PDB file of C-alpha atoms and ligand atoms in Angstrom:
ATOM      1  CA  UNK A   1     -29.105  -3.053-134.229  1.00 82.00           C
ATOM      2  CA  UNK A   2     -27.228  -0.103-135.709  1.00 81.00           C
ATOM      3  CA  UNK A   3     -24.041  -1.291-133.979  1.00 79.00           C
ATOM      4  CA  UNK A   4     -24.461  -4.679-135.531  1.00 83.00           C
ATOM      5  CA  UNK A   5     -24.956  -3.490-139.118  1.00 84.00           C
ATOM      6  CA  UNK A   6     -21.235  -2.766-139.527  1.00 81.00           C
ATOM      7  CA  UNK A   7     -20.163  -6.130-138.176  1.00 81.00           C
ATOM      8  CA  UNK A   8     -18.734  -8.626-140.631  1.00 83.00           C
ATOM      9  CA  UNK A   9     -18.421 -12.152-139.466  1.00 83.00           C
ATOM     10  CA  UNK A  10     -15.228 -13.783-140.656  1.00 85.00           C
ATOM     11  CA  UNK A  11     -13.468 -17.030-140.017  1.00 89.00           C
ATOM     12  CA  UNK A  12     -10.543 -15.342-138.233  1.00 86.00           C
ATOM     13  CA  UNK A  13     -10.073 -16.483-134.648  1.00 88.00           C
ATOM     14  CA  UNK A  14     -11.529 -14.173-131.964  1.00 83.00           C
ATOM     15  CA  UNK A  15      -9.104 -12.202-129.819  1.00 83.00           C
ATOM     16  CA  UNK A  16      -9.140  -9.808-126.895  1.00 84.00           C
ATOM     17  CA  UNK A  17      -8.407  -6.175-127.648  1.00 83.00           C
ATOM     18  CA  UNK A  18      -7.499  -3.425-125.163  1.00 82.00           C
ATOM     19  CA  UNK A  19      -9.477  -0.455-126.432  1.00 79.00           C
ATOM     20  CA  UNK A  20      -7.556   2.168-124.434  1.00 79.00           C
ATOM     21  CA  UNK A  21      -4.502   1.639-126.589  1.00 80.00           C
ATOM     22  CA  UNK A  22      -4.453   2.267-130.342  1.00 81.00           C
ATOM     23  CA  UNK A  23      -2.441  -0.886-130.978  1.00 83.00           C
ATOM     24  CA  UNK A  24      -4.964  -2.897-128.987  1.00 83.00           C
ATOM     25  CA  UNK A  25      -2.334  -4.069-126.513  1.00 86.00           C
ATOM     26  CA  UNK A  26      -2.794  -4.048-122.770  1.00 87.00           C
ATOM     27  CA  UNK A  27      -0.201  -1.900-121.016  1.00 87.00           C
ATOM     28  CA  UNK A  28      -0.043  -0.928-117.338  1.00 89.00           C
ATOM     29  CA  UNK A  29       1.126   2.479-118.587  1.00 87.00           C
ATOM     30  CA  UNK A  30      -2.212   3.122-120.291  1.00 85.00           C
ATOM     31  CA  UNK A  31      -4.094   2.076-117.163  1.00 86.00           C
ATOM     32  CA  UNK A  32      -2.087   4.621-115.190  1.00 86.00           C
ATOM     33  CA  UNK A  33      -2.839   7.299-117.766  1.00 85.00           C
ATOM     34  CA  UNK A  34      -6.549   6.508-117.668  1.00 82.00           C
ATOM     35  CA  UNK A  35      -6.598   6.704-113.870  1.00 81.00           C
ATOM     36  CA  UNK A  36      -4.819  10.057-113.948  1.00 80.00           C
ATOM     37  CA  UNK A  37      -7.260  11.443-116.506  1.00 78.00           C
ATOM     38  CA  UNK A  38     -10.114  10.221-114.364  1.00 68.00           C
ATOM     39  CA  UNK A  39      -8.733  12.108-111.364  1.00 63.00           C
ATOM     40  CA  UNK A  40      -8.419  15.300-113.396  1.00 58.00           C
ATOM     41  CA  UNK A  41     -11.911  14.974-114.840  1.00 57.00           C
ATOM     42  CA  UNK A  42     -13.465  14.337-111.468  1.00 56.00           C
ATOM     43  CA  UNK A  43     -14.179  17.836-110.231  1.00 55.00           C
ATOM     44  CA  UNK A  44     -16.069  16.788-107.139  1.00 60.00           C
ATOM     45  CA  UNK A  45     -15.349  18.971-104.170  1.00 65.00           C
ATOM     46  CA  UNK A  46     -12.936  17.655-101.570  1.00 76.00           C
ATOM     47  CA  UNK A  47     -13.887  19.105 -98.222  1.00 81.00           C
ATOM     48  CA  UNK A  48     -11.340  20.345 -95.742  1.00 88.00           C
ATOM     49  CA  UNK A  49     -11.906  18.332 -92.605  1.00 93.00           C
ATOM     50  CA  UNK A  50     -12.671  20.531 -89.609  1.00 95.00           C
ATOM     51  CA  UNK A  51     -11.051  18.993 -86.562  1.00 95.00           C
ATOM     52  CA  UNK A  52     -13.087  20.715 -83.907  1.00 96.00           C
ATOM     53  CA  UNK A  53     -16.534  19.658 -85.088  1.00 97.00           C
ATOM     54  CA  UNK A  54     -17.607  16.001 -84.754  1.00 97.00           C
ATOM     55  CA  UNK A  55     -17.155  13.595 -87.654  1.00 97.00           C
ATOM     56  CA  UNK A  56     -20.895  13.411 -88.366  1.00 96.00           C
ATOM     57  CA  UNK A  57     -20.978  17.170 -89.019  1.00 96.00           C
ATOM     58  CA  UNK A  58     -18.028  16.937 -91.422  1.00 95.00           C
ATOM     59  CA  UNK A  59     -19.640  13.983 -93.145  1.00 95.00           C
ATOM     60  CA  UNK A  60     -22.915  15.860 -93.521  1.00 95.00           C
ATOM     61  CA  UNK A  61     -21.026  18.633 -95.356  1.00 92.00           C
ATOM     62  CA  UNK A  62     -19.396  16.108 -97.600  1.00 90.00           C
ATOM     63  CA  UNK A  63     -22.730  14.459 -98.336  1.00 92.00           C
ATOM     64  CA  UNK A  64     -24.206  17.848 -99.267  1.00 90.00           C
ATOM     65  CA  UNK A  65     -21.462  18.348-101.807  1.00 85.00           C
ATOM     66  CA  UNK A  66     -22.020  14.921-103.269  1.00 85.00           C
ATOM     67  CA  UNK A  67     -25.791  15.519-103.425  1.00 85.00           C
ATOM     68  CA  UNK A  68     -26.222  12.628-101.019  1.00 91.00           C
ATOM     69  CA  UNK A  69     -28.521  14.416 -98.601  1.00 94.00           C
ATOM     70  CA  UNK A  70     -31.982  12.853 -98.962  1.00 94.00           C
ATOM     71  CA  UNK A  71     -33.906  15.920-100.093  1.00 95.00           C
ATOM     72  CA  UNK A  72     -37.145  15.413-101.989  1.00 94.00           C
ATOM     73  CA  UNK A  73     -35.391  16.064-105.292  1.00 92.00           C
ATOM     74  CA  UNK A  74     -32.541  13.640-104.521  1.00 92.00           C
ATOM     75  CA  UNK A  75     -35.027  10.901-103.597  1.00 93.00           C
ATOM     76  CA  UNK A  76     -37.088  11.515-106.739  1.00 91.00           C
ATOM     77  CA  UNK A  77     -33.955  11.197-108.865  1.00 90.00           C
ATOM     78  CA  UNK A  78     -33.392   7.793-107.286  1.00 90.00           C
ATOM     79  CA  UNK A  79     -36.989   6.737-107.967  1.00 90.00           C
ATOM     80  CA  UNK A  80     -37.978   6.805-104.324  1.00 89.00           C
ATOM     81  CA  UNK A  81     -41.657   7.631-104.256  1.00 80.00           C
ATOM     82  CA  UNK A  82     -42.406  10.537-101.973  1.00 80.00           C
ATOM     83  CA  UNK A  83     -45.623  12.462-102.038  1.00 81.00           C
ATOM     84  CA  UNK A  84     -44.841  16.062-101.438  1.00 86.00           C
ATOM     85  CA  UNK A  85     -41.595  17.508-102.794  1.00 92.00           C
ATOM     86  CA  UNK A  86     -42.119  21.029-101.484  1.00 95.00           C
ATOM     87  CA  UNK A  87     -39.603  22.374 -98.971  1.00 96.00           C
ATOM     88  CA  UNK A  88     -41.132  21.889 -95.502  1.00 95.00           C
ATOM     89  CA  UNK A  89     -39.423  25.029 -94.182  1.00 96.00           C
ATOM     90  CA  UNK A  90     -40.923  27.602 -96.557  1.00 95.00           C
ATOM     91  CA  UNK A  91     -43.692  25.485 -98.144  1.00 95.00           C
ATOM     92  CA  UNK A  92     -43.211  27.224-101.453  1.00 95.00           C
ATOM     93  CA  UNK A  93     -40.298  25.837-103.446  1.00 94.00           C
ATOM     94  CA  UNK A  94     -39.127  22.454-104.669  1.00 94.00           C
ATOM     95  CA  UNK A  95     -36.789  20.924-102.105  1.00 95.00           C
ATOM     96  CA  UNK A  96     -33.292  20.625-103.566  1.00 94.00           C
ATOM     97  CA  UNK A  97     -30.032  20.586-101.671  1.00 93.00           C
ATOM     98  CA  UNK A  98     -29.176  24.125-102.879  1.00 92.00           C
ATOM     99  CA  UNK A  99     -32.600  25.304-101.817  1.00 94.00           C
ATOM    100  CA  UNK A 100     -32.526  23.896 -98.281  1.00 95.00           C
ATOM    101  CA  UNK A 101     -29.059  25.187 -97.456  1.00 94.00           C
ATOM    102  CA  UNK A 102     -28.911  28.414 -99.379  1.00 92.00           C
ATOM    103  CA  UNK A 103     -31.856  29.735-101.399  1.00 92.00           C
ATOM    104  CA  UNK A 104     -34.729  29.023 -98.975  1.00 95.00           C
ATOM    105  CA  UNK A 105     -35.733  32.165 -97.146  1.00 94.00           C
ATOM    106  CA  UNK A 106     -35.365  30.342 -93.819  1.00 96.00           C
ATOM    107  CA  UNK A 107     -31.785  29.456 -94.759  1.00 95.00           C
ATOM    108  CA  UNK A 108     -31.007  32.976 -95.945  1.00 94.00           C
ATOM    109  CA  UNK A 109     -32.380  34.432 -92.718  1.00 96.00           C
ATOM    110  CA  UNK A 110     -30.173  32.087 -90.733  1.00 96.00           C
ATOM    111  CA  UNK A 111     -27.157  33.039 -92.861  1.00 95.00           C
ATOM    112  CA  UNK A 112     -27.930  36.710 -92.281  1.00 94.00           C
ATOM    113  CA  UNK A 113     -28.034  36.080 -88.542  1.00 95.00           C
ATOM    114  CA  UNK A 114     -24.687  34.317 -88.735  1.00 95.00           C
ATOM    115  CA  UNK A 115     -23.030  37.056 -90.776  1.00 93.00           C
ATOM    116  CA  UNK A 116     -24.153  39.746 -88.354  1.00 94.00           C
ATOM    117  CA  UNK A 117     -22.988  37.635 -85.386  1.00 95.00           C
ATOM    118  CA  UNK A 118     -19.485  37.065 -86.780  1.00 93.00           C
ATOM    119  CA  UNK A 119     -19.407  40.552 -88.332  1.00 90.00           C
ATOM    120  CA  UNK A 120     -18.780  39.698 -91.933  1.00 89.00           C
ATOM    121  CA  UNK A 121     -20.679  40.927 -95.019  1.00 86.00           C
ATOM    122  CA  UNK A 122     -23.954  39.127 -95.748  1.00 86.00           C
ATOM    123  CA  UNK A 123     -23.477  35.600 -96.966  1.00 83.00           C
ATOM    124  CA  UNK A 124     -24.896  35.017-100.437  1.00 78.00           C
ATOM    125  CA  UNK A 125     -23.665  31.750-101.814  1.00 74.00           C
ATOM    126  CA  UNK A 126     -24.571  30.705-105.317  1.00 73.00           C
ATOM    127  CA  UNK A 127     -23.182  27.232-104.855  1.00 79.00           C
ATOM    128  CA  UNK A 128     -22.564  24.921-101.953  1.00 82.00           C
ATOM    129  CA  UNK A 129     -18.874  24.909-102.725  1.00 81.00           C
ATOM    130  CA  UNK A 130     -18.771  28.681-102.297  1.00 82.00           C
ATOM    131  CA  UNK A 131     -20.780  28.340 -99.114  1.00 84.00           C
ATOM    132  CA  UNK A 132     -18.128  26.096 -97.616  1.00 84.00           C
ATOM    133  CA  UNK A 133     -15.036  27.906 -98.849  1.00 85.00           C
ATOM    134  CA  UNK A 134     -15.704  31.665 -98.968  1.00 86.00           C
ATOM    135  CA  UNK A 135     -14.373  32.144 -95.414  1.00 89.00           C
ATOM    136  CA  UNK A 136     -10.860  31.449 -96.701  1.00 88.00           C
ATOM    137  CA  UNK A 137     -10.853  34.764 -98.576  1.00 87.00           C
ATOM    138  CA  UNK A 138     -12.096  36.822 -95.646  1.00 88.00           C
ATOM    139  CA  UNK A 139      -9.742  39.153 -93.874  1.00 88.00           C
ATOM    140  CA  UNK A 140      -9.870  37.320 -90.549  1.00 89.00           C
ATOM    141  CA  UNK A 141      -7.365  36.028 -88.021  1.00 91.00           C
ATOM    142  CA  UNK A 142      -6.422  32.361 -88.274  1.00 91.00           C
ATOM    143  CA  UNK A 143      -8.388  31.666 -85.133  1.00 92.00           C
ATOM    144  CA  UNK A 144     -11.545  33.222 -86.573  1.00 92.00           C
ATOM    145  CA  UNK A 145     -11.076  31.399 -89.861  1.00 93.00           C
ATOM    146  CA  UNK A 146     -10.766  28.167 -87.939  1.00 93.00           C
ATOM    147  CA  UNK A 147     -13.987  29.031 -86.117  1.00 95.00           C
ATOM    148  CA  UNK A 148     -15.762  30.061 -89.344  1.00 94.00           C
ATOM    149  CA  UNK A 149     -14.975  26.795 -91.079  1.00 95.00           C
ATOM    150  CA  UNK A 150     -16.737  24.816 -88.355  1.00 96.00           C
ATOM    151  CA  UNK A 151     -19.583  27.303 -87.929  1.00 96.00           C
ATOM    152  CA  UNK A 152     -20.508  26.939 -91.621  1.00 95.00           C
ATOM    153  CA  UNK A 153     -20.734  23.190 -91.156  1.00 96.00           C
ATOM    154  CA  UNK A 154     -22.788  23.522 -87.977  1.00 97.00           C
ATOM    155  CA  UNK A 155     -25.224  25.883 -89.736  1.00 97.00           C
ATOM    156  CA  UNK A 156     -25.867  23.249 -92.404  1.00 96.00           C
ATOM    157  CA  UNK A 157     -26.335  20.549 -89.765  1.00 97.00           C
ATOM    158  CA  UNK A 158     -28.807  22.704 -87.850  1.00 97.00           C
ATOM    159  CA  UNK A 159     -30.742  23.660 -90.982  1.00 97.00           C
ATOM    160  CA  UNK A 160     -31.104  20.013 -91.854  1.00 97.00           C
ATOM    161  CA  UNK A 161     -32.271  19.184 -88.325  1.00 97.00           C
ATOM    162  CA  UNK A 162     -34.838  21.999 -88.455  1.00 97.00           C
ATOM    163  CA  UNK A 163     -36.023  20.728 -91.834  1.00 97.00           C
ATOM    164  CA  UNK A 164     -36.404  17.184 -90.452  1.00 97.00           C
ATOM    165  CA  UNK A 165     -38.282  18.403 -87.403  1.00 97.00           C
ATOM    166  CA  UNK A 166     -40.611  20.431 -89.618  1.00 96.00           C
ATOM    167  CA  UNK A 167     -41.165  17.561 -92.023  1.00 94.00           C
ATOM    168  CA  UNK A 168     -41.513  14.655 -89.617  1.00 93.00           C
ATOM    169  CA  UNK A 169     -42.703  16.228 -86.364  1.00 96.00           C
ATOM    170  CA  UNK A 170     -44.497  19.288 -87.704  1.00 93.00           C
ATOM    171  CA  UNK A 171     -42.336  21.466 -85.453  1.00 94.00           C
ATOM    172  CA  UNK A 172     -42.588  25.142 -86.304  1.00 95.00           C
ATOM    173  CA  UNK A 173     -39.447  26.724 -87.735  1.00 95.00           C
ATOM    174  CA  UNK A 174     -37.965  29.372 -85.482  1.00 96.00           C
ATOM    175  CA  UNK A 175     -34.972  31.239 -86.838  1.00 96.00           C
ATOM    176  CA  UNK A 176     -33.882  32.465 -83.401  1.00 96.00           C
ATOM    177  CA  UNK A 177     -33.855  28.879 -82.042  1.00 97.00           C
ATOM    178  CA  UNK A 178     -31.783  27.690 -84.995  1.00 97.00           C
ATOM    179  CA  UNK A 179     -29.312  30.528 -84.390  1.00 97.00           C
ATOM    180  CA  UNK A 180     -29.145  29.791 -80.651  1.00 97.00           C
ATOM    181  CA  UNK A 181     -28.484  26.133 -81.329  1.00 97.00           C
ATOM    182  CA  UNK A 182     -25.668  27.000 -83.744  1.00 97.00           C
ATOM    183  CA  UNK A 183     -24.014  29.322 -81.226  1.00 97.00           C
ATOM    184  CA  UNK A 184     -24.363  26.844 -78.365  1.00 97.00           C
ATOM    185  CA  UNK A 185     -23.080  23.826 -80.286  1.00 97.00           C
ATOM    186  CA  UNK A 186     -20.277  25.917 -81.774  1.00 97.00           C
ATOM    187  CA  UNK A 187     -19.199  27.090 -78.338  1.00 96.00           C
ATOM    188  CA  UNK A 188     -19.377  23.600 -76.835  1.00 96.00           C
ATOM    189  CA  UNK A 189     -17.188  22.103 -79.530  1.00 97.00           C
ATOM    190  CA  UNK A 190     -14.835  25.027 -80.194  1.00 96.00           C
ATOM    191  CA  UNK A 191     -14.036  25.567 -76.510  1.00 94.00           C
ATOM    192  CA  UNK A 192     -13.489  21.851 -75.865  1.00 94.00           C
ATOM    193  CA  UNK A 193     -12.235  20.307 -79.060  1.00 94.00           C
ATOM    194  CA  UNK A 194     -10.233  23.020 -80.862  1.00 93.00           C
ATOM    195  CA  UNK A 195      -6.722  24.189 -80.101  1.00 92.00           C
ATOM    196  CA  UNK A 196      -8.272  27.342 -78.608  1.00 89.00           C
ATOM    197  CA  UNK A 197      -9.576  25.663 -75.500  1.00 86.00           C
ATOM    198  CA  UNK A 198     -10.861  27.704 -72.601  1.00 85.00           C
ATOM    199  CA  UNK A 199     -12.626  30.291 -74.702  1.00 90.00           C
ATOM    200  CA  UNK A 200     -15.342  32.116 -72.801  1.00 92.00           C
ATOM    201  CA  UNK A 201     -18.988  32.272 -73.841  1.00 94.00           C
ATOM    202  CA  UNK A 202     -18.838  36.075 -73.828  1.00 93.00           C
ATOM    203  CA  UNK A 203     -15.971  36.097 -76.330  1.00 93.00           C
ATOM    204  CA  UNK A 204     -17.727  33.540 -78.480  1.00 94.00           C
ATOM    205  CA  UNK A 205     -21.051  35.354 -78.641  1.00 93.00           C
ATOM    206  CA  UNK A 206     -19.451  38.730 -79.371  1.00 91.00           C
ATOM    207  CA  UNK A 207     -16.929  37.186 -81.777  1.00 87.00           C
ATOM    208  CA  UNK A 208     -14.797  40.310 -81.371  1.00 72.00           C
ATOM    209  CA  UNK A 209     -11.925  39.425 -79.063  1.00 64.00           C
ATOM    210  CA  UNK A 210     -11.407  36.088 -80.655  1.00 66.00           C
TER     211      UNK A 210
HETATM  212 ZN1   ZN B   1     -37.643  26.430 -98.524  1.00 72.86          ZN
END
């Protein structure tokens, strides 16, 4: 109604007006400018594809960044009725994507296990973007950085699997099993799919001679 109060009806013929241009004319140039501005404004995170982990693991990372992982909070936002929105891993906090992969004490215990395995300072990530990119600033060989990139993705995949098993099958959460799964999957894929084929299990588990 308030938009209509300023409208004056006249007898002048109606015409189309291109609102992106002050003169009201349609120009391809202005479309290009709008598209460019859109790209700049869109600050969504573009993940670096990790070649040695399977596509589904990369895609899971990407979905996390886009808040497209069906956590209780994400489903609520989309009006999907779910009863309990408490994290099934710790049973104490609201289940958001940041919680499941970073703040939950199960997740932080897993991250601690990972940081002591790969011998880097404890991982405290305040955002998912940091969680997936901090390895780039570590003083590591290229080979270890390559390994780290995939390991971070595998951790998130395993945390999500553990969460699903807890939620839908009532399986107890065991941090040591999650860590073992991460190491085993990482070894399987890194030693077969990366450019560092033929790596031995001993090297992988000690992460020293890599
Ligand atoms: Zn939790």
